Every structure is written in C-alpha cells, then in structure tokens.
XYZ file of C-alpha atoms in Angstrom:
525
model
C 0.064 -0.077 -0.057
C 1.208 3.453 -0.660
C 1.592 5.945 1.452
C -0.080 8.935 1.385
C 1.248 12.176 1.884
C -1.260 15.452 2.773
C -0.383 18.804 1.336
C -1.961 21.834 2.385
C -2.980 24.246 -0.304
C -5.077 27.065 -0.195
C -8.452 27.223 -1.485
C -8.284 28.151 -5.687
C -10.977 30.173 -4.915
C -8.932 32.916 -2.929
C -6.767 33.753 -5.995
C -9.014 35.911 -7.968
C -9.055 38.642 -5.296
C -5.035 38.998 -5.759
C -4.823 38.421 -9.780
C -7.021 40.883 -10.258
C -5.154 43.234 -8.267
C -7.954 43.954 -5.882
C -5.923 44.570 -3.014
C -7.870 46.372 -1.125
C -10.488 43.790 -0.621
C -8.434 41.236 1.079
C -6.809 44.783 2.598
C -9.972 46.341 4.309
C -9.872 47.377 7.966
C -5.848 47.609 8.954
C -6.403 51.843 8.904
C -9.428 51.479 11.260
C -8.864 50.539 14.842
C -11.495 48.078 15.693
C -13.321 48.507 19.284
C -12.428 44.641 19.984
C -9.528 44.049 22.113
C -9.035 40.324 20.998
C -7.580 38.814 17.700
C -9.660 35.880 15.894
C -8.202 33.715 13.875
C -10.118 30.740 12.528
C -10.560 28.463 9.140
C -11.510 25.159 7.500
C -8.774 22.253 6.727
C -10.966 20.122 4.057
C -9.433 16.677 4.244
C -8.085 16.716 8.370
C -8.331 13.657 9.586
C -11.025 13.742 12.607
C -9.563 13.328 16.273
C -5.929 13.404 14.777
C -4.941 16.365 12.952
C -4.211 19.533 15.531
C -3.572 23.131 14.770
C -1.454 25.120 17.167
C -1.511 29.257 17.464
C 1.700 30.886 19.056
C 1.365 34.476 20.386
C 4.166 36.570 21.456
C 3.557 40.104 23.254
C 7.381 40.557 22.911
C 9.890 38.181 21.191
C 12.480 37.166 22.444
C 16.113 37.740 21.380
C 17.082 33.714 20.926
C 15.333 31.477 18.472
C 15.594 28.801 20.640
C 12.937 30.710 23.241
C 10.404 31.285 20.982
C 8.197 28.856 21.118
C 8.553 28.212 25.135
C 8.208 32.312 25.667
C 5.274 32.261 23.598
C 1.623 31.589 24.512
C 0.474 28.507 22.778
C -3.245 26.840 22.225
C -3.766 24.036 20.456
C -6.839 22.530 18.907
C -7.990 19.266 17.442
C -9.479 19.840 14.343
C -13.683 19.359 14.302
C -14.957 18.979 10.648
C -11.628 20.411 9.744
C -12.052 23.337 11.567
C -10.591 25.827 14.310
C -11.157 28.692 16.107
C -9.144 30.925 17.889
C -9.846 34.305 19.806
C -7.078 35.812 22.124
C -6.617 38.716 24.136
C -3.385 40.587 24.180
C -2.681 43.148 26.328
C -0.452 44.937 23.723
C -1.826 46.554 20.649
C 0.888 44.742 17.855
C 2.028 41.070 18.682
C 3.698 38.038 16.916
C 1.200 35.033 15.665
C 2.203 31.967 14.376
C 0.174 29.191 13.215
C 1.226 25.258 13.172
C -0.064 21.465 12.108
C 3.085 19.881 11.821
C 6.557 19.663 12.890
C 10.354 18.746 12.103
C 13.246 17.509 14.493
C 10.630 17.809 16.869
C 9.905 21.532 16.326
C 6.896 23.197 14.468
C 6.389 23.571 10.883
C 4.561 26.756 10.298
C 1.722 27.321 7.741
C 2.635 31.110 8.529
C 5.700 31.981 10.833
C 5.649 35.216 13.142
C 3.376 37.604 11.298
C 2.536 40.654 12.724
C -1.203 41.482 14.255
C -3.297 43.754 15.862
C -6.269 44.006 18.109
C -9.521 43.936 16.440
C -7.865 41.396 13.656
C -10.397 38.906 12.644
C -8.590 36.613 9.924
C -10.100 33.469 8.670
C -7.505 31.053 6.485
C -9.082 28.021 4.399
C -7.289 25.353 2.832
C -7.573 21.677 1.846
C -5.392 18.968 2.315
C -5.227 16.354 -0.587
C -3.416 13.154 -1.075
C -0.232 12.927 -3.015
C 2.722 10.152 -3.031
C 6.330 10.175 -3.315
C 6.866 13.017 -1.869
C 10.099 13.720 -0.126
C 9.039 16.454 2.867
C 10.943 17.639 5.312
C 8.387 16.941 8.575
C 8.257 14.143 10.723
C 5.317 12.746 10.072
C 6.320 12.327 6.116
C 3.862 15.675 5.199
C 4.482 18.775 2.766
C 2.618 21.836 3.511
C 2.728 23.895 -0.210
C 2.124 27.303 0.904
C 3.087 29.499 -2.188
C -0.411 30.451 -3.266
C -1.035 31.577 0.913
C -3.772 34.092 1.191
C -5.836 35.405 4.316
C -9.306 36.808 4.241
C -11.131 39.239 6.825
C -10.250 42.534 8.829
C -6.799 42.691 8.840
C -5.572 39.867 6.527
C -3.830 42.796 4.552
C -0.882 42.766 6.308
C -0.969 38.841 6.164
C -1.084 38.836 2.378
C 1.181 41.766 1.844
C 3.980 40.071 4.587
C 3.439 36.675 2.619
C 3.961 37.692 -0.806
C 6.601 40.297 -0.102
C 8.342 36.560 1.294
C 7.937 35.144 -1.838
C 8.312 38.360 -4.159
C 12.231 38.372 -2.600
C 13.291 35.718 -4.144
C 11.807 36.067 -7.510
C 13.476 39.714 -7.423
C 17.185 37.535 -6.561
C 16.090 35.610 -9.396
C 15.583 38.519 -11.716
C 18.604 40.765 -11.036
C 20.998 37.909 -11.720
C 19.232 37.397 -15.209
C 19.223 41.289 -15.560
C 23.083 41.621 -14.189
C 24.208 38.684 -16.597
C 22.597 40.530 -19.672
C 24.004 44.112 -18.606
C 27.769 42.517 -18.054
C 27.553 40.621 -21.660
C 25.993 44.269 -22.939
C 28.882 46.383 -20.994
C 31.428 44.150 -21.160
C 32.449 44.612 -17.713
C 31.999 43.202 -14.792
C 31.239 44.795 -10.844
C 33.664 43.813 -7.829
C 31.798 41.981 -5.625
C 30.988 44.248 -3.087
C 29.048 46.344 -5.910
C 27.291 43.519 -7.010
C 25.759 42.747 -3.614
C 24.729 45.990 -2.681
C 23.194 46.353 -6.666
C 21.511 42.614 -5.697
C 19.875 44.335 -2.315
C 19.050 48.027 -4.069
C 17.112 45.809 -6.477
C 15.248 43.864 -4.601
C 14.678 46.661 -1.719
C 13.392 48.949 -4.271
C 11.141 46.425 -5.855
C 9.873 45.748 -2.141
C 9.193 49.131 -1.214
C 7.294 49.864 -4.026
C 4.912 47.225 -3.041
C 4.731 48.084 0.551
C 3.495 51.665 -0.459
C 0.892 50.159 -2.373
C -0.679 49.530 1.261
C -0.473 52.735 2.695
C -4.164 53.624 1.667
C -5.506 50.862 4.266
C -2.665 50.868 6.906
C -2.350 53.083 9.771
C 0.815 55.107 9.846
C 2.110 53.709 12.696
C 1.810 50.064 11.524
C 2.864 50.967 7.908
C 6.482 52.039 10.091
C 6.604 48.575 11.848
C 6.231 46.464 8.613
C 8.264 49.225 6.419
C 11.131 48.343 9.346
C 10.082 44.709 9.314
C 10.231 44.431 5.912
C 13.404 45.798 5.752
C 15.411 43.818 8.256
C 14.354 41.131 6.531
C 15.459 40.938 2.969
C 19.105 43.479 4.409
C 19.951 40.778 6.507
C 19.249 37.969 3.684
C 20.109 39.823 0.802
C 23.095 42.478 1.724
C 24.869 41.522 5.292
C 24.669 37.867 5.227
C 26.597 37.825 1.926
C 28.541 40.489 3.344
C 29.759 38.626 6.088
C 30.721 35.778 3.296
C 32.368 38.266 1.426
C 34.368 39.708 4.199
C 35.979 36.656 4.855
C 37.803 36.517 2.066
C 39.370 39.745 1.884
C 42.735 40.066 2.432
C 44.468 42.324 4.670
C 45.878 44.530 2.039
C 42.337 44.576 0.607
C 40.567 45.579 4.141
C 40.896 49.152 3.682
C 39.721 49.632 -0.032
C 36.713 47.264 0.487
C 35.674 49.329 4.021
C 35.715 52.806 2.184
C 33.959 51.438 -0.982
C 31.264 49.672 1.834
C 30.563 52.776 3.685
C 30.352 54.799 0.065
C 27.401 52.243 -0.746
C 25.946 52.079 2.444
C 24.885 55.456 2.158
C 22.364 54.986 -0.305
C 20.663 52.006 0.113
C 17.424 51.876 2.725
C 18.251 50.302 5.495
C 15.602 49.767 9.067
C 15.326 52.372 11.565
C 16.825 50.842 15.230
C 16.111 54.044 16.648
C 12.191 53.958 16.629
C 11.676 49.917 16.505
C 13.677 49.182 19.568
C 11.623 50.266 22.349
C 8.393 49.569 20.515
C 8.396 45.675 20.742
C 10.295 42.889 20.110
C 11.994 42.134 16.824
C 13.824 39.399 16.067
C 14.193 40.411 12.398
C 15.553 43.672 13.583
C 17.894 41.843 16.042
C 19.162 39.865 13.263
C 20.100 42.508 10.849
C 21.741 44.754 13.680
C 24.174 41.827 14.616
C 25.065 41.076 11.192
C 25.726 44.416 10.144
C 27.625 44.888 13.229
C 29.956 41.695 12.530
C 30.630 43.060 8.853
C 31.540 46.783 10.311
C 33.923 44.659 13.019
C 35.643 42.649 10.683
C 36.206 45.535 8.202
C 37.710 47.879 11.159
C 39.014 44.994 13.131
C 37.280 45.749 15.725
C 35.571 43.265 18.524
C 31.731 42.635 17.864
C 31.181 42.963 22.072
C 32.669 46.312 22.454
C 31.156 47.339 19.346
C 27.492 46.479 20.509
C 28.292 47.857 24.050
C 29.545 51.431 22.578
C 26.887 51.822 19.754
C 23.619 50.775 21.538
C 22.215 51.742 24.396
C 19.129 50.696 26.424
C 16.785 47.719 25.614
C 18.107 47.213 22.367
C 21.797 47.049 23.407
C 20.532 44.311 26.256
C 18.834 42.282 23.503
C 21.977 42.251 21.431
C 24.249 41.559 24.148
C 22.166 38.865 25.348
C 21.749 37.501 21.449
C 25.333 37.566 20.762
C 26.614 35.879 23.898
C 24.121 33.149 23.633
C 24.781 32.526 20.108
C 28.197 32.874 19.922
C 29.395 31.426 23.739
C 30.694 28.075 22.646
C 32.418 29.523 19.567
C 34.617 32.510 21.490
C 37.730 32.039 23.653
C 36.998 30.515 26.835
C 38.922 33.923 28.520
C 36.882 36.310 25.890
C 33.804 34.382 26.556
C 33.723 34.533 30.445
C 34.813 38.069 30.247
C 32.087 39.452 28.213
C 29.738 37.277 29.856
C 30.673 39.056 33.397
C 30.605 42.412 31.821
C 27.332 41.621 30.138
C 25.545 40.441 33.584
C 26.378 43.686 34.856
C 24.475 45.783 31.695
C 21.326 43.931 31.377
C 18.656 44.506 33.672
C 15.672 43.524 31.389
C 14.524 39.598 33.667
C 14.452 37.980 30.320
C 17.900 38.275 28.937
C 19.239 38.372 32.087
C 18.015 34.395 32.646
C 19.300 33.501 29.191
C 22.982 34.977 30.474
C 22.825 33.282 33.464
C 22.343 29.915 31.919
C 25.277 30.284 29.699
C 27.133 29.680 33.414
C 26.402 25.764 32.969
C 28.247 25.787 29.744
C 31.839 26.144 31.306
C 34.094 23.700 31.933
C 33.153 21.486 35.400
C 29.489 22.571 35.026
C 27.690 19.133 35.100
C 26.025 17.595 31.887
C 22.088 16.636 31.945
C 21.961 12.838 32.434
C 20.174 11.901 29.705
C 18.601 8.757 28.500
C 18.412 7.833 25.096
C 17.355 5.017 22.712
C 20.059 3.275 20.360
C 19.537 1.736 17.345
C 18.428 -1.741 18.664
C 15.676 0.231 21.152
C 18.136 -0.307 24.081
C 18.023 2.973 26.751
C 21.819 4.397 27.561
C 22.211 7.072 30.187
C 24.826 9.184 30.182
C 26.129 8.123 34.285
C 26.275 4.459 32.518
C 29.908 5.796 31.518
C 31.218 7.388 34.498
C 34.804 6.795 35.041
C 34.981 7.188 30.946
C 36.006 10.438 28.463
C 32.807 10.750 26.351
C 32.574 12.524 23.268
C 29.261 13.220 21.589
C 28.177 14.989 18.219
C 25.358 16.140 17.799
C 24.046 15.485 14.451
C 21.292 16.074 12.014
C 20.403 14.409 8.877
C 21.655 16.453 5.841
C 22.999 18.658 7.511
C 26.703 18.784 4.873
C 28.931 20.638 7.702
C 28.292 17.779 10.364
C 29.034 15.063 7.806
C 32.583 17.223 6.672
C 33.067 17.554 10.406
C 32.912 13.608 10.884
C 34.770 12.947 8.104
C 38.048 15.533 8.731
C 37.724 15.413 12.725
C 35.734 12.755 14.351
C 36.235 9.472 12.195
C 40.175 10.038 12.434
C 40.159 10.831 16.307
C 38.024 7.769 16.504
C 40.530 5.742 14.832
C 42.961 7.119 17.022
C 41.811 5.813 20.195
C 40.214 3.035 18.767
C 42.345 0.560 21.444
C 41.334 2.641 24.405
C 38.974 1.573 26.339
C 38.372 4.709 28.545
C 37.158 7.152 25.130
C 33.670 6.661 24.449
C 32.220 7.899 21.318
C 28.758 8.789 20.613
C 26.515 10.441 17.833
C 22.940 11.854 19.270
C 20.809 12.809 15.977
C 18.221 15.121 16.462
C 16.403 13.878 13.548
C 12.254 14.178 14.327
C 11.948 10.923 12.040
C 13.506 7.308 12.919
C 13.750 6.069 9.764
C 15.721 8.931 8.560
C 17.970 8.387 11.383
C 18.322 4.785 10.652
C 19.187 5.598 6.772
C 21.487 8.080 7.993
C 23.663 5.548 9.824
C 23.359 3.016 7.054
C 25.124 5.665 5.115
C 27.767 6.448 7.605
C 28.080 9.657 6.274
C 27.130 11.114 9.629
C 29.106 8.656 12.233
C 30.612 5.342 11.987
C 28.106 1.917 12.629
C 30.607 1.319 15.556
C 30.343 4.230 17.324
C 27.437 4.443 20.133
C 24.982 5.952 17.889
C 21.657 7.828 19.970
C 18.596 9.557 18.580
C 16.476 11.878 20.692
C 13.459 9.554 20.435
C 11.168 11.848 18.255
C 11.836 15.045 20.284
C 14.284 16.539 17.689
C 15.843 19.787 18.916
C 13.540 20.109 22.291
C 14.701 17.215 24.045
C 16.220 18.492 27.302
C 19.985 17.398 26.445
C 19.511 20.020 23.683
C 18.187 22.669 25.269
C 19.955 22.281 28.557
C 23.318 22.539 26.298
C 22.051 25.531 24.642
C 23.047 24.045 21.201
C 21.741 26.195 18.384
C 23.511 25.021 14.659
C 25.262 21.570 14.172
C 27.350 19.738 14.546
C 28.136 20.759 18.001
C 30.429 18.688 19.533
C 30.896 18.329 23.469
C 33.850 16.235 25.388
C 32.717 15.245 28.965
C 34.999 13.982 31.695
C 35.266 11.229 33.494
C 32.444 12.752 36.369
C 29.746 13.526 33.840
C 30.693 17.309 33.797
C 32.071 19.097 30.909
C 35.827 19.390 29.898
C 34.963 21.300 26.380
C 32.110 22.209 24.785
C 33.849 24.330 21.954
C 33.570 23.796 18.442
C 36.536 26.027 17.736
C 39.167 23.709 20.418
C 37.570 20.278 19.219
C 38.641 19.967 15.675
C 36.609 22.502 14.172
C 39.463 24.086 11.645
C 41.875 21.712 13.255
C 41.170 18.084 13.159
C 44.194 17.092 15.364
C 42.778 19.498 17.975
C 39.947 16.911 18.635
C 42.764 14.165 19.586
C 44.804 16.647 21.628
C 41.611 17.965 23.778
C 40.776 14.093 24.366
C 44.160 13.380 25.624
C 44.352 16.436 28.116
C 40.845 15.025 29.129
C 42.466 11.680 30.143
C 45.098 13.114 31.735
C 42.609 15.417 34.087
C 42.957 13.376 37.486
C 39.230 12.686 39.411
C 38.749 15.072 42.084
C 37.206 11.620 43.664
C 41.118 10.412 43.379
C 42.533 14.320 44.826
C-alpha cells in the first residue's frame, strides 16, 4: 500500500482577489482600529483526519532575542480539528503582537503555515485550506507531510498585512532571480564586471526598491504606525538576507591589503541604500528580524575595522536594544568564543543587562563552562536499548550532535571525528557517541547506514522523536550543528567549544581528548 502524504494548499477560490489586483479587497480594515480588544484566527482545513489532526497557535507579545526561546516564550493554544475547523480568540495586552500557526513538526519543532506575522487587536482572520493526498513526495517533516503554501492568502479584517508579508516573502526570492538575469545581460552588453561588493549592493538595492514600491500599495489601508512597523520589519528581513549575510561571507575572503579599500567602498555604498531604523523600533516591540539585521551589520563593520563585536555592540547601542543584542550575541556565540573572552564578556554583560528575560538567558550560559555537570540523559540506540550518560562514569565521553542533511556535520565527522575515533580505537577509556536530532526515526536509520555522519561502531543515539526540543539539547543551549562536547570522567563538561574540538584543526580534537585523559578525577585527589 502506498503511503499517502497530506499536502496543505489554499482554496483556489481566493486567487482571483489577488490576481485581479483587488488589493483593498483583502486588506480592508487595517487602517480602522476596531473596538474589539481580541484577535480572532479561524479557518477550515478540508480533508483533515477527524480527532487526529491538530492546529497550534503561538502568540508573542515580545519576541525573545533567541530563536530557540521562541516557542517557550510564547503563549500557545492547540485544538483538534473538528470537521476540519478551528477557531482561536485571544486577548493580548499589547496592540501589536506576533502570531504563528502550525500543524506539523520537523526534528521535533513545529512547522508553520505562517510564522511570526504581525497582528493587531481587532484582527479577524480566516484561513481556508484543503488537505489533498499525494504520493512519492520527499518531505522535510517528521510525519512525512508537506505544506504547499506558495499560494497562501488570508481573508477578513486585518488580512492585508498577512497577505502583504506572505507575498513579500515570495517576491524577494523572485526578485533575486530576476536580478541575476538582469545583471548577466548587463555584463554581456558592457563587457565589464562589477566587484563582489558592488554586486551585493546592486542586488540588494534592486530587491529593496521593488519591495518598498510593493509595500507602498498598502499605505491607503494601513495606519501610519502599522506601516512604519511593517516597513522596518521588511527592510530588516531583506537587508539581513540579501545584504549583510552575503557581506559576512565576502569579508571572510578579503586579504589584509584589500581590507581598507573594501571598508571605504562599503561606507560609500551603504549611505545610498534603505535600511531599517533601529532607533524607532528598539523600544516599541521585540523584533527578532531587527536583531538579526543589527548583529549582522555590526559583524561586517567589526571585521572591516578590526574591532571586536562585543565592544562595538556595547559602544554603539543603549537601552533595551543593547541588552537584547548582547544577549543574542553571547548566547549564539558563547561556545565559539575563546574561553577567557567568553567569561569576561559574560561578567560584563551581566552588569549591563537588567531585563529579567535577557538576564536569565545570560545566567544560563554559566552552565556551559568547564566543570559544569552535564544533563544525565537517557536516549535509545538503534536497537531500542536505553543508554544513560551516567552509565559511562569513569570514562571520557565525546558526543557529536547532528541531523541528517547537515553538510557541515558530514564534513566534521569525516575530517575530525573519524580520525580521532581511529586514533583512540584501542583505548577503552574513551567513548565516542553520536546523537541525532532527526524527528523521524526512519530518516535517522538511513543516515546511520550511509555512515556520512557517524560510524557503525560508535554508540549512536537518537532524541526519540523530540528533535531539537529534547532536554539534552536545551540544557546545552545548542543552536547549530554539528555541536561537539567532551565530557570528563565525572560527567562534567571538559570542553564545549567547537573551535577547540577540531572545527578547523582536526588534530585539535585528539589533543583535547588526551588532555581530558590526563585530568585527575576529584574523587582521587
């Protein structure tokens, strides 16, 4: 029997509203403040399995600085679909909030029909969609389902901003493709080629100008405050994706002799492009897009000037925005910084950060230092046997966390982990583990058989369908993969820094394991 995969597509009856250019038909009401203090989200998913399929609504009144905290910091509401229908009515305390709607998971984390869209009190949004049966689809969800939402539209009061954002997301990708075609034709006609930095800025200007022209169509049916927020969100998203992320990679390649020229050209070009206004949004609401943009911008400018990121963030920003930026930077980079720098920055940040959410994020980083106990996890192996970390007390344990499809994970295993495992093959005091965060067990088994991410004679474990939300992942604050950790004989962290565990220096992993072997247990002192 073929395995059917349910794919979610929007009702075709909605398409004429947009295709006919009737923008105001689906944007009506965004400039009128409703007397209601509620937000209503409802819809019908035709073809849903009665009593099984669910939908979950996430609401944030303030977005946390870290993506891994998003689900935990939200208020969530889940419903089982009855006759394919759902209805949520919420009463936020803030006028502008973020909302997401999810119905599936990938690596234990929710897959979203729409994700972190801005909503206002008084909105009444209706989503109508169909589940249809498809076969032989290679999906990236734990259940094998695929959401087909390229033609997702919204109806109802306040729906305009939802449609605007959804279409803007797709338009950015289309515009990037258009730019490549345009640039290729221009280059062929002129016979000249721009430098890499000029191409990056040209492409961003091309995309940003078109996106802002699109957004301006929304002005007649949008309050000035909402328009300002949407404009900043849009610019933050596309400047992060199409300007500063490419510049980060470009600055990594420049030589010291070219740095001054690149820096000068950067400051000439950046004056002429539209960027989000951090001054006007920093205290109004918690925008993770704004934080991504700001941190990537400082990363580029710090690299060009030869300045450290932490000092620049501390110097250039103040107030809540600085607190959020320092928290985000340290939380994301703590395991990549040199130990002395990381500890010094953390001590300093704890004196500067007063917001309780951000302070708790920083305090939790102290549990990642050498000598901190590791969460005593229990995970299944390939045969279903439960393996507990404490089973290996008295041994040195190296763990490599990965997921199927991670190219960096495969490269790290091949260049660093595999040679180290071979080096210590005859040493019974060293245990090599791999832990997969795949949400789908069959996918994990196939990855074991491929031996791209681990070897068959390692102790291969699995987060049992919980993916990246398993307690061991959360306790170690893992944000990216691969993520290695070296544990001493007492079950405590010996080294939790990717940069020191063979990231760019394969022999470094062997050296760190040898250091751990030489360390005396406190119980023998």
